[in-house]
Amino acid sequence: MYDVIIIGAGPAGLSAATTSANEGLNVLVIDEYMKAGGRLLGQLYEEPDGTYWNGIKESNHLYEQARRSGAEIKLRNSVHNIEKSGDVWLVYTERATYETSHLLLATGAAESPLPVPGWTLPGVMSVGAAQVMTNVHRVKPGKRGVIIGVNPLAAVIASELQMAGVEVAALTLPQMNGLNEEAANPKQVMNQLLHVAHMAPSALIRQGSKWMKPSIMQQLGITFYPKSGFKMWGIPVHLRKAVTEILGDEKVAAVKLATVKPNGDVIEGTEEIITCDFVCIAGGLYPLTELAAVAGCPFYLVEELGGYVPLHNERMETALDGLYVAGNITGIEGAKIAIAQGVTAGLTMASNHGVPGLEARIDQSIKEIEHTRDSAPFHFHPDVKKGKQIVQEKWEEMMKAEQPL
Amino acid sequence: MNQQDFLVCRCEEVTYNELMETASRNGCTARELKLRTRAGMGYCGGRTCRPLVQQITKKLEQAPHTRVTLKYQPPVRPISFGVLGGGEE
Ligand SMILES: Cc1cc2nc3c(=O)[nH]c(=O)nc-3n(C[C@H](O)[C@H](O)[C@H](O)COP(=O)(O)OP(=O)(O)OC[C@H]3O[C@@H](n4cnc5c(N)ncnc54)[C@H](O)[C@@H]3O)c2cc1C
């Protein structure tokens, strides 16, 4: 029987482990991957101040900290079910069933696919898989790749591939179909990009973002968007071209690219072939909530946070006694915010377990999350703060409805 | 331009056209579309195609904000019968 079990050894889970173990709690962390660090492991980018954020280093640091605090960490073990029995949470894993009073879900995010014809060929992978191969395992996914899906994550990973000596032939849209409307609509994609434009080292986009805010200007922007695309870190970014098919006999050999109208319709006769030996699909991220759903948590759909999130309060408590959430399961954001949320969850669990005098630190840690969010160099969704507010409101509504009059 | 067909659910080999036709013929909810075609009901438990099945029915269904349209059920990872039954691996 543990005081605390944490599912997920990403930045949120590891920081919660350190925090609660330092308060004297008996803590177990479980993760299915072979290394601790979660999605932080693959991250490698330049901060606005010119220093590098090296995910492997940061992960090792968080892992060592957690180990020193006395938390037990078990890797290579998947949790397939959780269940409450009386006052105890049961955690079912491949190897054993564990028991705990406080259970934290820090399972992070998953990638959405953007299927196009040919996407089941060997050599097609999610953009996150290419990131992990390159930055964590140091294996090149190929010599020359095409990335389907134009969004912040795709751009970041394109630059990482390039740093590793892998050529990225293009970032481009998928042909519009019933599965991908937003990601295939040039105007909507342009809209999204304008919010991260300050990151792009291209004068066109950086300057353009100032005057393209009103929506008529956006329509003009996409109509006159250069058909040859613009370059970001030397990589062609196409918003007026879309992949209609991935080609190859036994594995990826090329993609077929066509010019599209501003509404995403393909212009016939404009097809061209771009050779490549791998293709990445970048369909965006959504919170990985399967275990919260199995447990019976109330949810709310918040587009600004990437999808359905389990309702929770600022202290990271869910509506179910003894069940907590932290990190990307509460909405898609960067790793520093996940770390800050882990601290709050760790303190809340310690306080609920009977450690006295933590209130001021909990309040302080909640402010720290806000502060980290405000100083983040970019957001996966521009309206993430509004999304957080919606969750807060829905939580309060639910609490009021439950209060006996 | 005609949309060429392709697989959406790889475990159960359900194609795009099959899903789109089933959805428009029956005005399906996500759950009904899944049950009719078996998309998302294979070995991986819908870990890849779940969001796609939901996307197809999104407009028809007016996605309810308060509950997940496709129910999650344990086990959420593929495991052996031995593990599931609590026996030896
Ligand atoms: C592919 C991908 C790329 C990303 N790239 C960036 C980036 O470049 N920059 C950036 O700022 N953010 C990026 N993110 C966002 C990223 O999610 C956050 O930066 C941060 O890592 C979230 O931390 P977390 O602790 O919430 O989750 P994660 O870091 O995702 O950790 C969750 C952990 O839970 C484990 N887990 C999940 N389910 C189970 C289960 N059932 N049983 C056992 N273990 C389980 C996973 O193995 C994982 O190790 C990326 C996310 C993804 C999915």
Coordinates of C-alpha atoms and ligand atoms in Angstrom, one line a residue:
Chain A
M1 CA 0.0 0.0 0.0
Y2 CA 1.5 3.4 -1.1
D3 CA 0.5 6.9 0.0
V4 CA 0.8 8.1 -3.6
I5 CA 0.9 6.4 -6.9
I6 CA 1.7 8.5 -10.0
I7 CA 1.0 7.2 -13.5
G8 CA 3.4 8.8 -15.9
A9 CA 7.1 9.7 -15.4
G10 CA 6.9 12.8 -17.6
P11 CA 7.8 16.3 -16.3
A12 CA 4.4 16.5 -14.4
G13 CA 4.7 13.0 -12.8
L14 CA 8.4 13.4 -11.8
S15 CA 8.0 16.8 -10.2
A16 CA 4.9 15.6 -8.3
A17 CA 6.9 12.6 -7.1
T18 CA 9.7 14.7 -5.8
T19 CA 7.4 17.2 -4.1
S20 CA 5.2 14.6 -2.3
A21 CA 8.2 12.3 -1.4
N22 CA 10.0 15.4 0.1
E23 CA 6.9 15.8 2.4
G24 CA 7.5 12.3 3.7
L25 CA 5.0 10.4 1.6
N26 CA 5.6 6.9 0.3
V27 CA 5.6 7.3 -3.5
L28 CA 5.5 5.0 -6.5
V29 CA 5.8 6.2 -10.1
I30 CA 4.8 3.9 -13.0
D31 CA 5.6 4.5 -16.7
E32 CA 5.3 2.2 -19.7
Y33 CA 8.3 3.6 -21.5
M34 CA 11.9 2.4 -21.0
K35 CA 13.1 5.9 -20.0
A36 CA 11.8 8.5 -17.6
G37 CA 11.0 11.9 -18.9
G38 CA 7.9 11.4 -21.1
R39 CA 7.6 13.7 -24.1
L40 CA 10.2 16.0 -22.5
L41 CA 12.9 13.6 -23.7
G42 CA 12.5 14.5 -27.3
Q43 CA 12.5 18.3 -26.9
L44 CA 15.5 20.3 -28.2
Y45 CA 15.1 23.9 -29.1
E46 CA 16.5 27.4 -28.6
E47 CA 15.0 29.6 -26.0
P48 CA 14.2 33.2 -26.7
D49 CA 17.3 34.1 -24.6
G50 CA 19.6 32.0 -26.9
T51 CA 20.2 29.1 -24.5
Y52 CA 19.2 25.6 -25.4
W53 CA 16.4 23.5 -23.8
N54 CA 17.7 20.0 -23.9
G55 CA 15.0 17.6 -23.0
I56 CA 17.3 14.7 -22.2
K57 CA 19.3 16.7 -19.7
E58 CA 16.1 18.2 -18.1
S59 CA 14.6 14.7 -17.9
N60 CA 17.7 13.2 -16.2
H61 CA 17.7 16.1 -13.8
L62 CA 14.0 15.5 -12.9
Y63 CA 14.6 11.8 -12.6
E64 CA 17.6 12.1 -10.3
Q65 CA 15.7 14.6 -8.1
A66 CA 12.8 12.2 -7.8
R67 CA 15.1 9.3 -7.0
R68 CA 16.9 11.3 -4.3
S69 CA 13.6 12.3 -2.7
G70 CA 13.0 8.6 -2.1
A71 CA 10.3 8.0 -4.7
E72 CA 10.3 4.5 -6.3
I73 CA 10.1 4.5 -10.1
K74 CA 9.1 1.5 -12.1
L75 CA 9.5 1.8 -15.9
R76 CA 8.4 -0.5 -18.8
N77 CA 5.1 -1.3 -17.1
S78 CA 1.7 -0.3 -18.6
V79 CA -1.3 0.6 -16.5
H80 CA -4.4 -1.0 -18.1
N81 CA -7.1 -0.1 -15.6
I82 CA -7.7 1.8 -12.3
E83 CA -10.6 1.3 -9.9
K84 CA -11.7 2.5 -6.5
S85 CA -12.4 0.0 -3.8
G86 CA -13.6 1.6 -0.5
D87 CA -10.9 4.2 0.3
V88 CA -8.3 2.6 -1.8
W89 CA -7.4 3.1 -5.5
L90 CA -6.3 -0.1 -7.2
V91 CA -3.9 0.3 -10.1
Y92 CA -3.8 -2.7 -12.5
T93 CA -0.5 -3.1 -14.4
E94 CA 0.9 -5.7 -16.7
R95 CA 3.1 -7.0 -13.8
A96 CA 1.1 -6.5 -10.6
T97 CA -1.8 -4.7 -9.0
Y98 CA -0.8 -1.8 -6.6
E99 CA -2.8 0.0 -3.9
T100 CA -2.7 3.6 -2.9
S101 CA -4.6 6.3 -1.1
H102 CA -3.8 9.1 -3.6
L103 CA -3.6 8.5 -7.3
L104 CA -2.2 11.1 -9.7
L105 CA -2.8 10.7 -13.5
A106 CA 0.1 12.4 -15.3
T107 CA -0.3 10.5 -18.6
G108 CA 0.3 13.5 -20.9
A109 CA -0.9 13.8 -24.5
A110 CA -1.4 11.8 -27.7
E111 CA -1.1 12.7 -31.3
S112 CA -4.0 12.9 -33.7
P113 CA -3.5 11.3 -37.1
L114 CA -4.2 13.0 -40.5
P115 CA -4.8 10.2 -42.9
V116 CA -4.3 10.6 -46.6
P117 CA -4.1 7.8 -49.3
G118 CA -0.9 5.9 -48.8
W119 CA -0.5 6.7 -45.1
T120 CA -0.3 3.0 -44.1
L121 CA 3.0 2.5 -46.1
P122 CA 6.1 1.8 -44.1
G123 CA 8.0 5.0 -43.7
V124 CA 5.0 7.0 -42.7
M125 CA 5.1 8.0 -39.0
S126 CA 3.7 10.6 -36.6
V127 CA 5.9 13.7 -36.3
G128 CA 6.4 12.8 -32.6
A129 CA 7.8 9.4 -33.6
A130 CA 10.3 11.2 -35.8
Q131 CA 11.2 13.4 -32.9
V132 CA 11.8 10.5 -30.5
M133 CA 13.8 8.5 -33.1
T134 CA 16.0 11.5 -33.9
N135 CA 16.5 13.2 -30.5
V136 CA 16.1 10.2 -28.0
H137 CA 17.4 7.2 -29.9
R138 CA 19.7 9.1 -32.3
V139 CA 18.4 7.2 -35.3
K140 CA 17.6 9.2 -38.5
P141 CA 14.1 8.4 -39.6
G142 CA 15.3 8.8 -43.2
K143 CA 17.4 11.0 -45.5
R144 CA 14.7 13.3 -46.8
G145 CA 11.2 13.7 -45.4
V146 CA 7.9 15.6 -46.0
I147 CA 5.8 16.8 -43.1
I148 CA 2.0 16.8 -43.6
G149 CA 0.3 19.2 -41.3
V150 CA 1.5 22.8 -40.7
N151 CA 1.4 23.8 -37.0
P152 CA 3.8 24.8 -34.2
L153 CA 4.8 21.3 -33.3
A154 CA 5.5 20.4 -36.9
A155 CA 7.7 23.5 -37.3
V156 CA 9.6 22.8 -34.1
I157 CA 10.3 19.2 -35.1
A158 CA 11.2 20.2 -38.6
S159 CA 13.9 22.4 -37.2
E160 CA 15.1 19.6 -34.9
L161 CA 15.3 17.1 -37.9
Q162 CA 17.3 19.7 -39.8
M163 CA 19.7 20.2 -36.9
A164 CA 20.3 16.4 -37.0
G165 CA 21.2 16.5 -40.6
V166 CA 17.9 15.2 -42.0
E167 CA 16.6 17.1 -45.0
V168 CA 13.0 18.3 -44.7
A169 CA 11.7 18.8 -48.3
A170 CA 8.5 20.5 -47.3
L171 CA 5.9 21.3 -44.6
T172 CA 2.5 21.1 -46.3
L173 CA -1.2 20.5 -45.8
P174 CA -3.1 17.2 -46.3
Q175 CA -5.7 17.1 -49.1
M176 CA -9.0 18.0 -47.5
N177 CA -11.3 15.1 -46.6
G178 CA -14.0 14.3 -44.0
L179 CA -11.3 13.6 -41.4
N180 CA -9.2 16.7 -41.3
E181 CA -11.2 19.8 -42.3
E182 CA -9.4 22.3 -40.0
A183 CA -5.9 21.0 -40.7
A184 CA -6.5 21.1 -44.4
N185 CA -8.1 24.5 -44.7
P186 CA -5.4 27.1 -45.8
K187 CA -7.2 30.0 -44.2
Q188 CA -7.7 28.3 -40.8
V189 CA -4.1 27.1 -40.7
M190 CA -2.9 30.6 -41.6
N191 CA -4.9 31.9 -38.8
Q192 CA -3.3 29.5 -36.3
L193 CA 0.2 30.3 -37.5
L194 CA -0.3 34.0 -37.1
H195 CA -0.4 33.5 -33.3
V196 CA 3.1 31.9 -33.3
A197 CA 4.4 34.1 -36.1
H198 CA 6.8 35.9 -33.7
M199 CA 8.7 32.6 -33.5
A200 CA 9.2 32.3 -37.2
P201 CA 12.5 33.8 -38.4
S202 CA 10.9 34.8 -41.7
A203 CA 10.4 38.5 -42.3
L204 CA 7.3 37.8 -44.4
I205 CA 5.4 36.0 -41.6
R206 CA 6.8 38.2 -38.8
Q207 CA 5.8 41.5 -40.5
G208 CA 2.7 40.0 -41.9
S209 CA 1.3 39.0 -38.6
K210 CA 0.9 42.6 -37.5
W211 CA -1.5 43.6 -40.3
M212 CA -3.1 40.3 -41.0
K213 CA -5.1 40.1 -37.8
P214 CA -8.4 41.5 -39.2
S215 CA -10.1 38.6 -41.0
I216 CA -10.4 40.4 -44.5
M217 CA -6.7 40.8 -44.4
Q218 CA -6.3 37.1 -43.6
Q219 CA -8.4 36.2 -46.6
L220 CA -6.2 38.4 -48.8
G221 CA -3.1 37.0 -47.1
I222 CA -4.1 33.5 -48.0
T223 CA -5.3 34.4 -51.5
F224 CA -2.0 36.1 -52.3
Y225 CA 0.0 33.6 -50.3
P226 CA 3.0 32.7 -52.5
K227 CA 2.3 29.5 -54.3
S228 CA 5.9 28.5 -53.9
G229 CA 5.5 28.9 -50.1
F230 CA 7.8 30.8 -47.8
K231 CA 10.9 29.4 -46.1
M232 CA 11.3 28.8 -42.4
W233 CA 14.9 27.7 -41.4
G234 CA 15.4 27.1 -45.1
I235 CA 12.4 24.7 -45.2
P236 CA 9.6 25.4 -47.7
V237 CA 6.3 25.8 -46.0
H238 CA 3.3 25.4 -48.3
L239 CA -0.2 26.6 -47.3
R240 CA -1.5 26.5 -50.9
K241 CA -0.4 23.0 -51.6
A242 CA -1.6 19.7 -50.2
V243 CA -0.5 16.1 -50.3
T244 CA -3.1 14.1 -52.3
E245 CA -1.3 10.7 -52.0
I246 CA 1.8 9.1 -50.5
L247 CA 3.5 7.0 -53.1
G248 CA 5.6 3.9 -53.0
D249 CA 5.5 0.1 -53.6
E250 CA 6.8 -1.4 -50.4
K251 CA 7.8 1.8 -48.6
V252 CA 7.5 5.6 -49.0
A253 CA 9.2 6.8 -52.2
A254 CA 7.5 10.2 -52.9
V255 CA 4.4 12.3 -52.2
K256 CA 2.0 13.7 -54.8
L257 CA 1.4 17.4 -54.1
A258 CA -1.3 19.6 -55.7
T259 CA -2.1 23.3 -55.5
V260 CA -5.3 24.1 -53.5
K261 CA -7.7 27.0 -53.5
P262 CA -8.0 29.1 -50.3
N263 CA -10.9 26.9 -49.2
G264 CA -8.8 23.8 -49.6
D265 CA -10.2 22.5 -52.9
V266 CA -7.6 20.8 -55.1
I267 CA -6.9 22.6 -58.5
E268 CA -6.8 19.8 -61.1
G269 CA -3.8 19.4 -63.3
T270 CA -1.4 21.0 -60.7
E271 CA 0.0 17.7 -59.3
E272 CA 3.7 17.4 -58.9
I273 CA 5.8 14.6 -57.4
I274 CA 8.3 15.2 -54.5
T275 CA 10.6 12.4 -53.8
C276 CA 11.3 11.5 -50.1
D277 CA 12.0 8.4 -48.1
F278 CA 9.8 9.2 -45.1
V279 CA 6.7 11.1 -44.3
C280 CA 5.7 12.6 -40.9
I281 CA 2.1 13.3 -40.0
A282 CA 1.5 16.2 -37.7
G283 CA -2.2 16.2 -36.7
G284 CA -1.8 18.0 -33.4
L285 CA -2.1 16.8 -29.8
Y286 CA -4.9 15.9 -27.5
P287 CA -5.0 15.1 -23.7
L288 CA -4.5 11.4 -23.0
T289 CA -7.4 10.8 -20.6
E290 CA -8.3 7.1 -21.0
L291 CA -7.7 6.2 -17.4
A292 CA -9.6 9.2 -16.1
A293 CA -12.5 8.1 -18.3
V294 CA -12.3 4.5 -17.1
A295 CA -12.4 5.8 -13.5
G296 CA -15.6 7.7 -14.2
C297 CA -14.4 11.3 -14.0
P298 CA -16.7 14.0 -15.3
F299 CA -15.2 15.6 -18.5
Y300 CA -15.7 18.7 -20.5
L301 CA -14.8 19.4 -24.1
V302 CA -12.5 22.4 -24.3
E303 CA -11.1 23.0 -27.8
E304 CA -8.6 25.5 -26.4
L305 CA -7.0 22.7 -24.4
G306 CA -6.9 20.2 -27.2
G307 CA -10.0 18.1 -26.4
Y308 CA -11.8 16.4 -23.5
V309 CA -10.3 17.2 -20.1
P310 CA -11.2 15.7 -16.8
L311 CA -12.8 18.4 -14.6
H312 CA -10.4 19.5 -11.9
N313 CA -9.8 22.4 -9.6
E314 CA -6.7 24.7 -9.2
R315 CA -5.3 22.3 -6.6
M316 CA -5.3 19.5 -9.3
E317 CA -8.1 17.5 -7.5
T318 CA -10.7 15.8 -9.7
A319 CA -14.3 15.2 -8.7
L320 CA -13.3 11.7 -7.5
D321 CA -11.9 11.4 -4.0
G322 CA -8.2 10.7 -4.0
L323 CA -7.8 11.1 -7.8
Y324 CA -5.6 14.0 -9.1
V325 CA -4.4 15.1 -12.5
A326 CA -1.4 17.2 -13.7
G327 CA 0.4 18.0 -16.9
N328 CA -0.9 17.6 -20.4
I329 CA -3.9 15.5 -19.3
T330 CA -5.3 18.8 -18.2
G331 CA -4.6 20.6 -21.5
I332 CA -1.9 20.8 -24.1
E333 CA 1.0 23.0 -23.0
G334 CA 4.8 23.0 -22.6
A335 CA 6.9 21.0 -20.2
K336 CA 7.6 23.9 -17.8
I337 CA 3.9 24.3 -17.1
A338 CA 3.6 20.5 -16.6
I339 CA 6.5 20.7 -14.0
A340 CA 4.7 23.5 -12.2
Q341 CA 1.4 21.6 -12.1
G342 CA 3.2 18.6 -10.7
V343 CA 4.4 20.7 -7.8
T344 CA 0.9 21.7 -7.0
A345 CA -0.5 18.2 -7.3
G346 CA 2.4 16.9 -5.0
L347 CA 1.6 19.5 -2.3
T348 CA -2.1 18.9 -2.5
M349 CA -1.7 15.1 -2.1
A350 CA 0.6 15.7 0.9
S351 CA -1.8 18.1 2.5
N352 CA -4.8 15.8 2.0
H353 CA -2.7 13.0 3.5
G354 CA -2.3 15.0 6.7
V355 CA 0.9 17.0 6.3
P356 CA 0.1 20.3 8.1
G357 CA 0.9 23.8 7.1
L358 CA 1.0 23.5 3.3
E359 CA -1.8 25.9 2.4
A360 CA 0.5 28.9 1.7
R361 CA 2.8 26.8 -0.4
I362 CA -0.1 25.4 -2.4
D363 CA -1.4 28.9 -3.1
Q364 CA 2.1 30.0 -4.1
S365 CA 2.5 27.0 -6.5
I366 CA -0.8 27.8 -8.2
K367 CA 0.4 31.3 -8.8
E368 CA 3.7 29.8 -10.2
I369 CA 1.7 27.8 -12.8
E370 CA 0.0 31.1 -14.0
H371 CA 3.3 32.8 -14.1
T372 CA 5.0 30.0 -16.1
R373 CA 2.1 30.1 -18.5
D374 CA 2.3 33.9 -18.9
S375 CA 6.1 33.7 -19.6
A376 CA 5.9 30.8 -22.1
P377 CA 7.5 31.7 -25.4
F378 CA 4.5 30.2 -27.3
H379 CA 1.3 28.4 -26.7
F380 CA 0.0 25.3 -28.5
H381 CA -3.4 27.1 -28.5
P382 CA -3.5 30.9 -28.5
D383 CA -6.5 30.9 -26.2
V384 CA -5.2 28.4 -23.6
K385 CA -6.0 30.8 -20.8
K386 CA -9.6 31.0 -21.8
G387 CA -9.7 27.2 -21.9
K388 CA -8.4 27.1 -18.3
Q389 CA -11.1 29.5 -17.3
I390 CA -13.8 27.3 -18.8
V391 CA -12.6 24.4 -16.8
Q392 CA -12.6 26.5 -13.6
E393 CA -16.2 27.6 -14.3
K394 CA -17.4 24.1 -15.1
W395 CA -15.8 22.9 -11.9
E396 CA -17.5 25.5 -9.8
E397 CA -20.9 24.8 -11.5
M398 CA -20.5 21.1 -10.7
M399 CA -19.6 21.9 -7.1
K400 CA -22.6 24.1 -6.6
A401 CA -24.9 21.5 -8.1
E402 CA -23.6 19.0 -5.6
Q403 CA -24.0 21.2 -2.5
P404 CA -27.0 20.3 -0.4
L405 CA -29.2 23.4 0.0
Chain B
M1 CA -11.3 15.7 -57.6
N2 CA -12.3 12.2 -56.5
Q3 CA -11.1 11.1 -53.1
Q4 CA -9.2 7.9 -53.5
D5 CA -10.1 5.4 -50.8
F6 CA -7.7 4.5 -47.9
L7 CA -7.6 2.6 -44.7
V8 CA -8.7 4.4 -41.5
C9 CA -8.9 1.6 -39.0
R10 CA -5.9 -0.6 -39.6
C11 CA -6.7 -3.3 -37.1
E12 CA -10.1 -4.1 -38.6
E13 CA -9.3 -2.9 -42.1
V14 CA -12.1 -0.3 -42.4
T15 CA -11.8 2.2 -45.2
Y16 CA -12.6 5.9 -45.5
N17 CA -15.4 5.4 -48.0
E18 CA -17.0 2.6 -45.9
L19 CA -17.0 4.9 -42.9
M20 CA -18.3 8.0 -44.8
E21 CA -21.1 6.0 -46.6
T22 CA -22.2 4.2 -43.4
A23 CA -22.3 7.5 -41.5
S24 CA -24.4 9.4 -44.2
R25 CA -26.7 6.4 -44.9
N26 CA -27.6 5.9 -41.2
G27 CA -27.0 9.3 -39.7
C28 CA -24.8 7.6 -37.1
T29 CA -23.4 8.7 -33.8
A30 CA -19.8 7.9 -33.2
R31 CA -20.7 4.8 -31.2
E32 CA -23.1 3.5 -33.8
L33 CA -20.6 4.1 -36.6
K34 CA -18.1 2.1 -34.5
L35 CA -20.5 -0.8 -33.9
R36 CA -21.6 -0.9 -37.5
T37 CA -18.2 -0.9 -39.1
R38 CA -16.0 -2.3 -36.2
A39 CA -13.6 0.7 -36.7
G40 CA -11.8 1.2 -33.4
M41 CA -12.7 -2.3 -32.1
G42 CA -9.6 -4.1 -33.1
Y43 CA -6.4 -5.1 -31.3
C44 CA -5.2 -1.7 -30.4
G45 CA -8.5 -0.5 -29.0
G46 CA -8.9 2.5 -31.3
R47 CA -5.6 4.2 -30.2
T48 CA -5.1 5.6 -33.7
C49 CA -8.5 5.9 -35.4
R50 CA -10.7 6.9 -32.4
P51 CA -10.4 10.7 -33.0
L52 CA -11.1 10.0 -36.7
V53 CA -14.3 8.1 -36.1
Q54 CA -15.4 11.0 -33.8
Q55 CA -14.5 13.6 -36.4
I56 CA -16.8 12.0 -39.0
T57 CA -19.8 12.1 -36.8
K58 CA -19.0 15.4 -35.1
K59 CA -21.4 17.5 -37.2
L60 CA -24.2 15.0 -37.1
E61 CA -23.9 14.4 -33.4
Q62 CA -23.4 17.9 -32.0
A63 CA -20.6 16.5 -29.8
P64 CA -21.8 16.5 -26.2
H65 CA -19.5 18.7 -24.2
T66 CA -19.8 16.8 -21.0
R67 CA -19.1 13.3 -21.9
V68 CA -16.6 11.5 -24.1
T69 CA -18.5 10.4 -27.3
L70 CA -16.7 7.0 -27.5
K71 CA -16.6 5.2 -24.2
Y72 CA -13.2 4.0 -22.9
Q73 CA -13.2 0.6 -21.4
P74 CA -10.5 -1.4 -19.6
P75 CA -8.1 -2.8 -20.5
V76 CA -6.8 0.5 -22.1
R77 CA -3.7 -1.3 -23.3
P78 CA -3.5 -4.7 -25.1
I79 CA -2.7 -7.4 -22.4
S80 CA -2.6 -11.2 -22.4
F81 CA -5.6 -13.2 -21.1
G82 CA -3.2 -14.5 -18.3
V83 CA -2.7 -11.0 -17.0
L84 CA -6.4 -10.0 -17.4
G85 CA -7.5 -13.1 -15.5
G86 CA -4.9 -12.6 -12.7
G87 CA -3.1 -15.8 -13.6
E88 CA 0.5 -16.5 -14.6
E89 CA 2.0 -14.5 -17.4
Ligands
LIG1 C1 4.8 13.8 -29.7 C2 4.8 15.0 -28.8 C3 5.8 15.9 -29.0 C4 5.8 17.0 -28.1 N1 6.8 18.0 -28.4 C5 6.8 19.1 -27.6 C6 7.8 20.1 -27.8 O1 8.6 20.0 -28.7 N2 7.8 21.2 -27.0 C7 6.9 21.3 -26.0 O2 6.9 22.3 -25.2 N3 6.0 20.4 -25.7 C8 5.9 19.3 -26.5 N4 5.0 18.3 -26.3 C9 4.0 18.6 -25.2 C10 4.4 17.7 -24.0 O3 3.2 16.9 -23.8 C11 4.7 18.5 -22.8 O4 5.8 19.4 -23.1 C12 5.1 17.7 -21.6 O5 6.0 16.7 -21.9 C13 3.9 17.2 -20.9 O6 4.3 16.5 -19.7 P1 3.4 15.4 -19.0 O7 4.2 15.0 -17.8 O8 2.0 15.9 -18.8 O9 3.3 14.2 -20.0 P2 4.3 13.3 -20.8 O10 5.6 14.0 -20.9 O11 3.6 13.0 -22.1 O12 4.5 12.0 -19.9 C14 3.4 11.1 -19.8 C15 4.0 9.8 -19.4 O13 2.9 8.9 -19.1 C16 3.2 7.6 -19.6 N5 1.9 6.9 -19.7 C17 0.8 7.3 -20.3 N6 -0.2 6.4 -20.2 C18 0.3 5.4 -19.5 C19 -0.2 4.1 -19.0 N7 -1.5 3.7 -19.2 N8 0.6 3.3 -18.3 C20 1.9 3.7 -18.0 N9 2.4 4.8 -18.4 C21 1.7 5.7 -19.1 C22 3.9 7.8 -20.9 O14 4.7 6.7 -21.2 C23 4.7 9.1 -20.6 O15 6.1 8.8 -20.3 C24 4.9 17.2 -27.1 C25 3.9 16.2 -26.9 C26 3.9 15.1 -27.7 C27 2.8 14.0 -27.5

